[in-house]
Coordinates of C-alpha atoms in Angstrom, one line a residue:
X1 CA -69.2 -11.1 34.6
X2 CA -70.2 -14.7 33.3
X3 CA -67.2 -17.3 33.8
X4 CA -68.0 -17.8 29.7
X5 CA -66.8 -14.0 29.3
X6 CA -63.6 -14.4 31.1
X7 CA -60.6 -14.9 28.6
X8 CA -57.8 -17.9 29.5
X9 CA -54.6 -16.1 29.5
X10 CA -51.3 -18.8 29.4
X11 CA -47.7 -17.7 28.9
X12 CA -46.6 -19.3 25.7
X13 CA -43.3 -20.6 27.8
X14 CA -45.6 -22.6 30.2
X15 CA -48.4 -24.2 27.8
X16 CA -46.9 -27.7 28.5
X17 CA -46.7 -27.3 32.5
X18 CA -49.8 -25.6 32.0
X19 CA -51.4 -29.0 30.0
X20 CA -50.1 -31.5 32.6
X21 CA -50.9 -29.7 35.8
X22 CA -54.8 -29.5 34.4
X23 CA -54.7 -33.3 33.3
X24 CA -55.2 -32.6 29.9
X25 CA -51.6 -34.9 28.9
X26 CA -49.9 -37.1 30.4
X27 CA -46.6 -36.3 32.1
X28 CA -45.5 -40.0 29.9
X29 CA -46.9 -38.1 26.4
X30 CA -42.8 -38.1 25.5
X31 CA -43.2 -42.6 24.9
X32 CA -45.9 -42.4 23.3
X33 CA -44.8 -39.6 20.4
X34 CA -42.1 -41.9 19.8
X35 CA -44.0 -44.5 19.0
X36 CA -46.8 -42.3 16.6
X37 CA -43.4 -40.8 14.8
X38 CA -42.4 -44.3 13.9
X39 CA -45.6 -45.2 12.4
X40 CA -45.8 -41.5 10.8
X41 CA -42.3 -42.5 8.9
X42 CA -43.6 -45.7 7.7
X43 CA -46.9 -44.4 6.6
X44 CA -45.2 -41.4 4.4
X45 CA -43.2 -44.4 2.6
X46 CA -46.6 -45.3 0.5
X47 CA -48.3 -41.6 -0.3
X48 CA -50.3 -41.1 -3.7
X49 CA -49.0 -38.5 -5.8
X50 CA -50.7 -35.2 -4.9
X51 CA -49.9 -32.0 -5.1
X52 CA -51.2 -30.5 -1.5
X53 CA -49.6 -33.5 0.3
X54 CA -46.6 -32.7 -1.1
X55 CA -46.8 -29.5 0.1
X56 CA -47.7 -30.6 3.4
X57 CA -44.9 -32.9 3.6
X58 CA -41.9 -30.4 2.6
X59 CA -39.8 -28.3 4.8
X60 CA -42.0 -29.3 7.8
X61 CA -42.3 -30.6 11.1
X62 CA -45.2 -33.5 10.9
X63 CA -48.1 -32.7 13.3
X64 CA -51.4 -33.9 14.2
X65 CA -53.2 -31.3 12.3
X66 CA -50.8 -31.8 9.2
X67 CA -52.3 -35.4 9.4
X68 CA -55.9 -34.3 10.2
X69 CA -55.1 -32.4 6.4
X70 CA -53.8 -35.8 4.9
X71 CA -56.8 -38.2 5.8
X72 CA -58.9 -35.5 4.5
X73 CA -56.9 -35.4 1.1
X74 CA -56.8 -39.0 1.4
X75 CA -60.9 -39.5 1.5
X76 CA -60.5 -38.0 -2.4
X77 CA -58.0 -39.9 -3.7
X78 CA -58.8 -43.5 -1.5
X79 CA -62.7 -42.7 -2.3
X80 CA -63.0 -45.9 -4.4
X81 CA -62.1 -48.2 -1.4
X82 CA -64.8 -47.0 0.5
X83 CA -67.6 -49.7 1.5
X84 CA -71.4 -49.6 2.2
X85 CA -70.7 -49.1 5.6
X86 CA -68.3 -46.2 5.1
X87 CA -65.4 -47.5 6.0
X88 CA -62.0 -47.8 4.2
X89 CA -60.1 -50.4 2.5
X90 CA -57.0 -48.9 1.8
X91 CA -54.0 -49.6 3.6
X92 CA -53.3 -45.6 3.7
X93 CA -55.7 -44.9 4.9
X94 CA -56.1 -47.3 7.7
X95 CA -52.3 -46.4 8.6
X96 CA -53.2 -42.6 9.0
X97 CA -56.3 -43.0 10.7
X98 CA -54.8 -45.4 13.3
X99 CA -52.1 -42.2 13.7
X100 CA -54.7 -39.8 14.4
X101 CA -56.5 -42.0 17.0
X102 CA -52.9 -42.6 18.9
X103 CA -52.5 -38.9 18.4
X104 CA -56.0 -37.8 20.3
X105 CA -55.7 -40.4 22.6
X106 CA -54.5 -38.6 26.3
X107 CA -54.4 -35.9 24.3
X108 CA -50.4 -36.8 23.3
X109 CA -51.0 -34.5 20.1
X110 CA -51.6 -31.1 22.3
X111 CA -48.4 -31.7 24.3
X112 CA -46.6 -32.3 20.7
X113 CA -47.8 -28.8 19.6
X114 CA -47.3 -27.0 22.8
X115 CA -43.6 -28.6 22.8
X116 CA -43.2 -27.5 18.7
X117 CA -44.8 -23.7 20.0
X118 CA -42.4 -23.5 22.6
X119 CA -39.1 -24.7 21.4
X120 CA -40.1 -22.4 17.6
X121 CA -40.7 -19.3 20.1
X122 CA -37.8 -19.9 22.7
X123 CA -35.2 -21.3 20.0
X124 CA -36.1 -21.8 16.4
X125 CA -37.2 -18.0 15.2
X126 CA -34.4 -15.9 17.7
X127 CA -31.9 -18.2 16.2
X128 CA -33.0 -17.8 12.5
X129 CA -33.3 -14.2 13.2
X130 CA -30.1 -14.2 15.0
X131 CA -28.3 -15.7 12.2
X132 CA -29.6 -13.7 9.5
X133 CA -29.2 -10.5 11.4
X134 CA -25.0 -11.7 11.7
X135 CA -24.9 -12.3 8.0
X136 CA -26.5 -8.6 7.3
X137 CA -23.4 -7.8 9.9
X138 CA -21.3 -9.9 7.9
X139 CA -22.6 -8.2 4.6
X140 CA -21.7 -5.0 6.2
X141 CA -18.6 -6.0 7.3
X142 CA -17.0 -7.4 4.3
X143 CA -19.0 -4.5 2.1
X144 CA -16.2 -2.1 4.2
X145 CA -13.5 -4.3 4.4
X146 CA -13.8 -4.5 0.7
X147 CA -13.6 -0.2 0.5
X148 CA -10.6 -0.3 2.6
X149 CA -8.9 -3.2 0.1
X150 CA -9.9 -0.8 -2.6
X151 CA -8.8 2.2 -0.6
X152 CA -5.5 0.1 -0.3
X153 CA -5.1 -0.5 -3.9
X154 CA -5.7 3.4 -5.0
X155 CA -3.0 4.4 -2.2
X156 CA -0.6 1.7 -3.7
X157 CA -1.5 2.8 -6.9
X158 CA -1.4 5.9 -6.7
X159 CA 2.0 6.0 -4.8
X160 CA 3.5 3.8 -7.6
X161 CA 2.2 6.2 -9.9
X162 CA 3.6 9.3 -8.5
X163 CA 6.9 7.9 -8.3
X164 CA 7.0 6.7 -11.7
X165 CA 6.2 10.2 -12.8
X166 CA 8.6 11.9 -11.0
X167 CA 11.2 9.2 -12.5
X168 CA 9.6 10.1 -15.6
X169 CA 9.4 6.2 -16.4
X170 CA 6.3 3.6 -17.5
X171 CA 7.0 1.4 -14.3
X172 CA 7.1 -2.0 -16.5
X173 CA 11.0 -3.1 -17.0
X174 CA 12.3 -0.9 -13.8
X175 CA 16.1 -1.4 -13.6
X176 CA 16.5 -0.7 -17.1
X177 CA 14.1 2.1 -17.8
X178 CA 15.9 4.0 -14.3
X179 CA 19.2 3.7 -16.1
X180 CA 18.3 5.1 -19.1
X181 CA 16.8 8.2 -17.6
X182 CA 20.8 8.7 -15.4
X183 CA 21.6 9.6 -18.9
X184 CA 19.4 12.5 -18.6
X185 CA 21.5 13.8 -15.5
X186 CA 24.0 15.8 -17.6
X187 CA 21.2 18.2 -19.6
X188 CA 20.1 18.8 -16.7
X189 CA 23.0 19.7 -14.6
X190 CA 23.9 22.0 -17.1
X191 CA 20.4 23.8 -16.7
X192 CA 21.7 23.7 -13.5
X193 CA 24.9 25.6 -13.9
X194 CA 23.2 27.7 -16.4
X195 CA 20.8 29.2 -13.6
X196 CA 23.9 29.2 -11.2
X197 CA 25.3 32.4 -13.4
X198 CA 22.2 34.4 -12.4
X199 CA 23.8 34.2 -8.8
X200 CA 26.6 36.4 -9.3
X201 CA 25.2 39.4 -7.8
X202 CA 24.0 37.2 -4.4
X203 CA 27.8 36.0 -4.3
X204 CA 29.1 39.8 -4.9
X205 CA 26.6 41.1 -2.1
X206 CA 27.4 38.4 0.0
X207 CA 31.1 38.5 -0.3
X208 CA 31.5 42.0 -0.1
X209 CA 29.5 42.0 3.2
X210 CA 31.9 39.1 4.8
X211 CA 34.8 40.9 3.0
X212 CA 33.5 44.3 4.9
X213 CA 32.7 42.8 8.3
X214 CA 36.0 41.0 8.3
X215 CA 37.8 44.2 7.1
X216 CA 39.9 41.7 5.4
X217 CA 39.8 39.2 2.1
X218 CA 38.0 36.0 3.5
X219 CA 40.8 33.5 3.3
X220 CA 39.3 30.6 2.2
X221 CA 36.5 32.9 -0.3
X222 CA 32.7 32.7 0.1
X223 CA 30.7 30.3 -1.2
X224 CA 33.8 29.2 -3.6
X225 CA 31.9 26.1 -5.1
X226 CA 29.5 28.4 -6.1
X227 CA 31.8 31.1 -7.7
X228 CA 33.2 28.6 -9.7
X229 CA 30.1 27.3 -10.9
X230 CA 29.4 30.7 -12.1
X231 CA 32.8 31.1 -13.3
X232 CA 34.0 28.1 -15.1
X233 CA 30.6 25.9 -15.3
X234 CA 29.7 22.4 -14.5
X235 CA 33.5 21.4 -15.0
X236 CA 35.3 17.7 -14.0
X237 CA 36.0 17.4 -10.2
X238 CA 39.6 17.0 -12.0
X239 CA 39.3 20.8 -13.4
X240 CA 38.1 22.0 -9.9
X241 CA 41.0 20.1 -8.3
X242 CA 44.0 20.9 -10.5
X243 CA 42.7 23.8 -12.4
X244 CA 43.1 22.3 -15.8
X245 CA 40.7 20.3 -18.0
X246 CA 42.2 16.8 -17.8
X247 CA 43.3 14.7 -21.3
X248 CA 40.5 12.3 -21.2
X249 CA 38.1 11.1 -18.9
X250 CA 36.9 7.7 -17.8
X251 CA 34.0 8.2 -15.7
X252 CA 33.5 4.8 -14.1
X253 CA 30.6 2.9 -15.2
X254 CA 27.0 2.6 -13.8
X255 CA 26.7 -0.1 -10.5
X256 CA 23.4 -1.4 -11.9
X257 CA 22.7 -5.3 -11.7
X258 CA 19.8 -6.3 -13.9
X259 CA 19.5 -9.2 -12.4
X260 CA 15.9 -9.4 -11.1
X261 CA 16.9 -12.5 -8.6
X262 CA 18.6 -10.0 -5.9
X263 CA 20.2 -12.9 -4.3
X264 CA 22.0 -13.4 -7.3
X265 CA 23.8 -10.1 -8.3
X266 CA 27.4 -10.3 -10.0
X267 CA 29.4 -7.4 -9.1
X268 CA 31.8 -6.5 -12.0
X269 CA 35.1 -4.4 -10.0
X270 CA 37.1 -2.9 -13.0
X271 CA 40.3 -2.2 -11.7
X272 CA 43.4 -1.0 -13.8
X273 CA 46.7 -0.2 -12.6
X274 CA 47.9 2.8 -14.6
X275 CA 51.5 4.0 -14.4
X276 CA 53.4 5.9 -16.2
X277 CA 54.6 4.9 -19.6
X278 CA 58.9 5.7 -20.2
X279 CA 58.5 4.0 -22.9
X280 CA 61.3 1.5 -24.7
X281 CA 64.2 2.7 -22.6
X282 CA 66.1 -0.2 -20.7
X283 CA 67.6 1.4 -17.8
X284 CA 69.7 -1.8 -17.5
X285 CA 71.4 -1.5 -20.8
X286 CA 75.0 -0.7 -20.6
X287 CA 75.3 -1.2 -16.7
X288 CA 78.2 -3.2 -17.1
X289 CA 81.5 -3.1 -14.5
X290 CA 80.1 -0.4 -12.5
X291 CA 79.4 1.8 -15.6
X292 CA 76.5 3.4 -17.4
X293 CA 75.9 2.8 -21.2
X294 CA 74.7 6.2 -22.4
X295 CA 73.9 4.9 -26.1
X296 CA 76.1 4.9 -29.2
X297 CA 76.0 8.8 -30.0
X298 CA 78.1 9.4 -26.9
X299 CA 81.6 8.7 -27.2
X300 CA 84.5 8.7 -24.5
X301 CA 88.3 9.5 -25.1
X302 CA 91.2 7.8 -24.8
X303 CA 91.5 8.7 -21.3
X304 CA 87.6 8.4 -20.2
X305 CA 86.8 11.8 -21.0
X306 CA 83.0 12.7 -22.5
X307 CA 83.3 13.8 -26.3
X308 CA 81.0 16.5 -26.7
X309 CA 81.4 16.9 -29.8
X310 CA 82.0 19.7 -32.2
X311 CA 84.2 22.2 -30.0
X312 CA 84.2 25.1 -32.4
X313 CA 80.7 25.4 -31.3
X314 CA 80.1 29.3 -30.7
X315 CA 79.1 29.9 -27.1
X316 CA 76.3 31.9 -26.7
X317 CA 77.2 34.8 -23.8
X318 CA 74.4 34.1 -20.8
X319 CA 72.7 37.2 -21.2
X320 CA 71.8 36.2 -24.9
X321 CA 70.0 33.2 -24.0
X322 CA 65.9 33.5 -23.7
X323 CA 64.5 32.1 -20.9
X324 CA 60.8 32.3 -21.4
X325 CA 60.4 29.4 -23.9
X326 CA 57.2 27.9 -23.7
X327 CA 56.6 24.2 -22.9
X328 CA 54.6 23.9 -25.7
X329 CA 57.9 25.6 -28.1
X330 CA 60.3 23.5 -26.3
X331 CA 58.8 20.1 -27.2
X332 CA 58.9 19.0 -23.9
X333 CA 56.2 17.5 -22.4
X334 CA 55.2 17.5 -18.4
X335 CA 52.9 15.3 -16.9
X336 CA 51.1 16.3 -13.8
X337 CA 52.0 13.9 -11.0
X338 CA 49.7 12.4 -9.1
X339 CA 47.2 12.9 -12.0
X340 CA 47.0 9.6 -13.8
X341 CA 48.7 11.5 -17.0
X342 CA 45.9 13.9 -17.4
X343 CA 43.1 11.3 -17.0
X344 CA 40.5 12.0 -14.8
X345 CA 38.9 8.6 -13.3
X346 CA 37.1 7.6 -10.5
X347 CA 35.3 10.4 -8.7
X348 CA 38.0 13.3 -10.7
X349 CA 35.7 12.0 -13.7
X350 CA 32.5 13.6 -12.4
X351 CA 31.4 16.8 -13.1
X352 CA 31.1 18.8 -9.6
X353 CA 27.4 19.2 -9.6
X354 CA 27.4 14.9 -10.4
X355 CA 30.2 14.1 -7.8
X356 CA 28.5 14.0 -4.4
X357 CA 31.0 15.7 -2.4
X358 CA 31.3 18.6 -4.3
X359 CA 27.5 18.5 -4.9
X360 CA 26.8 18.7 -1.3
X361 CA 29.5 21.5 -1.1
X362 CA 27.2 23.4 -3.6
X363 CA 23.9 22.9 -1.8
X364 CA 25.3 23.9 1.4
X365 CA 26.5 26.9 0.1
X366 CA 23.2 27.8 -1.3
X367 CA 21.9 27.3 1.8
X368 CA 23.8 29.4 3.6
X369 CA 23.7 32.2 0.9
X370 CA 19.7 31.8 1.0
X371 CA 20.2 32.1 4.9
X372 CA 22.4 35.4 4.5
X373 CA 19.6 36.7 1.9
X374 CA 16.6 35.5 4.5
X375 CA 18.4 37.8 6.8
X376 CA 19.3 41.0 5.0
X377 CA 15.2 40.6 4.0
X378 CA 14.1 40.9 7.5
X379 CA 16.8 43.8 8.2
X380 CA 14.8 45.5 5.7
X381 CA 11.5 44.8 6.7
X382 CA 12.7 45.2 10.7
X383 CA 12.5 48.6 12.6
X384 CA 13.1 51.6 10.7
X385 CA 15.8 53.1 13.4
X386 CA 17.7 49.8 13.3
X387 CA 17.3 49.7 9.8
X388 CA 19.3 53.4 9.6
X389 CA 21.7 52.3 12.6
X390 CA 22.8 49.2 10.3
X391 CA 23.2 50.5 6.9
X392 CA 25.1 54.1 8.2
X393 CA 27.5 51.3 9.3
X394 CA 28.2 50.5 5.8
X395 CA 29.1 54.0 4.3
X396 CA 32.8 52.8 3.5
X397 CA 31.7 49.6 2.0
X398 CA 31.0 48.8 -1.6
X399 CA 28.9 50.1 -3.7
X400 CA 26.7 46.7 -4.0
X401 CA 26.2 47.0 0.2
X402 CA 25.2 50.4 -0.1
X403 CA 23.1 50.5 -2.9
X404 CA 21.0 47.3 -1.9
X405 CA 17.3 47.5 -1.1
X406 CA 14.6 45.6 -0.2
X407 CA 13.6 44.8 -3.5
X408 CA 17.0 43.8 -4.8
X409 CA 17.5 41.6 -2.2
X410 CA 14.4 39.9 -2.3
X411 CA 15.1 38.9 -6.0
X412 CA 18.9 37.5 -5.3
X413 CA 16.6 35.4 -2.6
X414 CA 14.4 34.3 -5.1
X415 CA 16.6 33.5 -7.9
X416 CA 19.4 31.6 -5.2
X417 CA 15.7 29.5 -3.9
X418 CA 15.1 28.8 -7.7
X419 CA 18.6 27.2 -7.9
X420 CA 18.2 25.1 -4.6
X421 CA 14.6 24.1 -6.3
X422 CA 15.9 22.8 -9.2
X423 CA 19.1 20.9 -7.7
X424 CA 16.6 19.5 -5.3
X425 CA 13.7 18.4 -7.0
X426 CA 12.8 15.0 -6.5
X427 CA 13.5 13.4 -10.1
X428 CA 17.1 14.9 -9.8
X429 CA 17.8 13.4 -6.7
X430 CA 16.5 10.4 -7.6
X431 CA 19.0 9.9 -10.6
X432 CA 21.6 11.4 -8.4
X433 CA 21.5 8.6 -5.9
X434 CA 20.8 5.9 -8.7
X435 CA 23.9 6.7 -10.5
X436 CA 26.2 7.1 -7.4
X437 CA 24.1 3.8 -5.4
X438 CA 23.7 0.4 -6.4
X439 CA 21.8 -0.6 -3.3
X440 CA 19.7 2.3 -3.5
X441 CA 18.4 1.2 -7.1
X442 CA 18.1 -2.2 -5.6
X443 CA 15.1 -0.6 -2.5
X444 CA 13.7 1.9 -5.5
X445 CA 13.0 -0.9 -7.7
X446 CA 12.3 -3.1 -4.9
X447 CA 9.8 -0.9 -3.4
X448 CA 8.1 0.1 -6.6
X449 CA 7.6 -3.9 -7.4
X450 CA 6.2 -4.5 -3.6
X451 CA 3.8 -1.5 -4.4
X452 CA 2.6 -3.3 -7.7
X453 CA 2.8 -6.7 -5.6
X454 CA 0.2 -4.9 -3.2
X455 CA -2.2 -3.5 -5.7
X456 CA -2.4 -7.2 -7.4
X457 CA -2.9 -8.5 -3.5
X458 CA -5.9 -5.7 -2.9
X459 CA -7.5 -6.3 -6.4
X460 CA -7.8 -10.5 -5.2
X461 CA -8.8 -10.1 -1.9
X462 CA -11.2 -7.6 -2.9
X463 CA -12.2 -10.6 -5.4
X464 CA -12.6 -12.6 -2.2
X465 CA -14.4 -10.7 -0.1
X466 CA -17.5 -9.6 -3.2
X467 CA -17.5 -13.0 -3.7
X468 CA -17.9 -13.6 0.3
X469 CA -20.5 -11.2 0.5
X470 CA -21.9 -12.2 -2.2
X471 CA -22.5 -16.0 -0.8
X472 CA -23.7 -14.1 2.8
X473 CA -26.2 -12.6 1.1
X474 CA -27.5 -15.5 -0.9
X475 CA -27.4 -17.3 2.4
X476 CA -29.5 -14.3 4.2
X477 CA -31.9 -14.4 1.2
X478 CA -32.2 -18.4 1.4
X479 CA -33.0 -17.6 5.3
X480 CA -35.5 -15.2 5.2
X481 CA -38.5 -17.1 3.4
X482 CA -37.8 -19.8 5.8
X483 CA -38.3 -17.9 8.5
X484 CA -41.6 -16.6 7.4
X485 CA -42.2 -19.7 6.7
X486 CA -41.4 -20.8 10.6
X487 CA -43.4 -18.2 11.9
X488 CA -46.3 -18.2 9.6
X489 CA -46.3 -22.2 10.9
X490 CA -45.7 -21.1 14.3
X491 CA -48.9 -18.5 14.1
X492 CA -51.3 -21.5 12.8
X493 CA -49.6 -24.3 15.9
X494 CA -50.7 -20.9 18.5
X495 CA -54.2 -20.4 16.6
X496 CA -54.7 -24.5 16.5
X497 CA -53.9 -24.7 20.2
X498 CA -55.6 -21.9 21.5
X499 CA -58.9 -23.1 19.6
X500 CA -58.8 -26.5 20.8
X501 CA -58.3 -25.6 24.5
X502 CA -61.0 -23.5 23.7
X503 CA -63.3 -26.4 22.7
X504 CA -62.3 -28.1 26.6
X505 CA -63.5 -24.8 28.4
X506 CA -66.9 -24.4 26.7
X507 CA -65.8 -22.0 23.9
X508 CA -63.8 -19.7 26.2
X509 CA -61.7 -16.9 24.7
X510 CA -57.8 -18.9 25.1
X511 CA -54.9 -16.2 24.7
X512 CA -51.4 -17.5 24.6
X513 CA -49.5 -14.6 25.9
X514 CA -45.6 -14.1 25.7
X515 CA -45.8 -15.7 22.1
X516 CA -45.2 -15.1 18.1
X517 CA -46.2 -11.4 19.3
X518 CA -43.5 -10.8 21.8
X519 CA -41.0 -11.8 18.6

């Protein structure tokens, strides 16, 4: 194979060692640039207006070939300076000429361009690619941080909302719109009681079991609060203590501060001190030397004795007189003691399925007559043998024990779990602890702001991010052209080198390996 056959093959990272080990630059080529830049700067201060030098000029790196372009564009527009021995009187063109030849001399232009090559392949194109590859990861990024923020905002939301339709409430002026739906309470707890009377039978089966298996009356009654429900109703807490209605009642009022500055709640304590009234009798009149004044109808004798009055009064014979005059008859008026007069106040006030001790009584017991049900149910559903050993053992009881079946029993379960259902749905236990807790309206409204507070926050910083991904991808986009541009550049430096060490090796083939390509 000819020597003019064999390609010159130069790793792109090398070129430069490659230049100065052959003698083609300089290892000094570094002083000389310096010098060809400064003239380069002061020759771009005076340029004609033109709209390829212009071109050349912007967003670029000035090198030898850009000015072999320029003297070329400037033998147009400096023709008219040209004299009859072809050369050129313009300044311009005298300036760029005199670049060129410091340029070719030593060849200080070829070390320029394998310098430019190697630093836009080892350094310039990675880190353009590089940076638009982390604002794509950026775009990325903030694209699903922006989906969780908006994930955020539907949980929040969605929270708030579910809340506010259990409370049954819009969600705009909290405090107030929770209070008015307390006033709601009492409709429902007498639903409540309502259902209670479809219990009866559960009670009956369950108290004549206990009653049975004790072989005795149950001393303290089975599930009494619930009897009494069924019985008497959703009555005062007074009624259920005392057994009679009270006179009046003065339920205390709702504990809620409207105050939306927590740190500045007023707390209003109503307190009355209610005693009995005697009324105008002075217990003082007419104690006087050891003796009691007993008014101006009574009248003493001459020797201290009580006048009683008329004494031809007939006397009535003892077994004439009737003893079973009512109170009512008699005019006389008792007043339970210890009962405020027949005023129920404070917690008396509440009706038993609104106090919450007597409420909890109620749930309890529900509980555990669902649990006695729950029980009976798998009896019957159990082994057939045990079934027959169990119920032959209730031959003596009552008819309600003996007569119950699967069926039965399964529908006291369900109508004592429809009971428990409504007493413990969620919107009735949320007015329940809002009436009877100040400090729990406080961390209900509280938390149903910090909700609102959070789906505002997600909405902005979702705002934030678009707008942050919006200005990484303008960036990205920005990048991009440039770095076609740099490598489209970078591709005509490798072509313009690889020709012109072609030109020093007789027209040899010149491959510079490990370049643009490898990118």
């Amino acid at each position: 194979m000819e020597e003019q056959n064999i390609p010159i093959d130069i790793n792109t990272g090398k070129l430069l060692e490659w230049l100065v080990n052959r003698r083609h630059c300089n290892k000094d080529w570094h002083a000389r640039i310096l010098i060809i830049r400064e003239k380069i700067n002061n020759a771009i201060q005076d340029m004609p207006v033109h709209e390829s030098i212009a071109k050349l000029l912007s967003g670029s790196y000035i090198n030898y070939f850009h000015c072999l372009k320029i003297v070329e564009i400037l033998k147009e527009t400096e023709a008219d300076t040209k004299n009859l021995f072809g050369r050129y009187g313009s300044q311009r063109m005298k300036d760029w000429q005199d670049i060129l030849s410091s340029y070719e001399k030593e060849n200080v232009y070829l070390a320029e361009i394998a310098q430019m090559l190697i630093r836009n392949v080892n350094y310039e194109i990675p880190s353009a690619k590089k940076q638009i590859q982390k604002l794509e990861q950026m775009q990325v990024d903030l694209e699903k941080k922006e989906a969780d923020y908006k994930k955020s905002e539907n949980t929040a939301r969605s929270e708030f909302n579910s809340i506010c339709k259990q409370l049954d409430v819009p969600g705009q002026q909290i405090k107030q719109e929770l209070a008015e739906k307390v006033k709601e309470l009492p409709e429902i707890y007498e639903k409540i009681a309502k259902k209670t009377k479809s219990l009866e039978k559960p009670v009956e089966f369950y108290s004549s079991f206990v009653n049975y298996t004790l072989g005795r009356q149950h001393d303290g009654g089975c599930v009494p609060m619930v009897k009494y429900i069924i019985d008497k109703g959703n009555t005062t807490t007074y009624e259920w203590m005392y057994g009679e209605p009270p006179l009046s009642i003065n339920e205390p009022p709702l504990n809620i501060s409207f105050d939306d500055n927590d740190s500045e709640k007023k707390k209003v304590e109503n307190i009355e001190n209610v005693g009995i009234d005697f009324g105008e009798i002075d217990i003082n009149r007419g104690v006087e030397n050891g003796g009691i004044d007993f008014g101006d109808d009574v009248n003493l004798d001459a020797e201290g004795d009580i006048d009683w009055g008329d004494e031809n009064v007939e006397e009535v014979p003892p077994g004439d007189i009737d003893y079973n005059i009512s109170l009512e008859e008699s005019g006389i008026v008792v007043e339970a003691a210890g009962h405020e007069g027949g005023t129920a106040t404070g917690t008396e006030a509440y009706r038993v399925l609104d106090n919450p001790a007597t409420r909890d009584d109620f749930i309890n017991q529900l509980f555990e007559l669902e649990a006695f049900l729950k029980l009976r149910l798998y009896e019957f559903k159990g082994n057939d043998n045990v079934n027959f050993l169990s119920f032959s053992q209730l031959q003596d009881s009552s008819s309600s024990l003996q007569h119950s079946t699967l069926e039965s029993t399964q529908n006291m379960l369900d109508n004592v779990q429809v009971v428990l259902s409504e007493i413990l749905n969620t919107k009735v236990q949320h007015l329940h602890n809002i009436k009877h807790s100040a400090r729990y309206v406080d961390v209900l409204a509280l938390s149903l702001k910090q909700k609102l507070s959070l789906v505002e926050k997600m909405i902005a910083l979702q705002k934030s991010v678009r707008e942050k991904r919006e200005a990484t991808a303008e960036q990205a986009a920005t990048l991009r052209p440039l770095l076609q541009l740099l490598i489209q550049r970078t591709k005509e430096l490798q072509s313009e080198i690889e020709k012109d060490i072609s030109k020093k090796y007789k027209n040899r083939v010149v491959r510079l390996t490990g370049g643009i390509s490898a990118l």
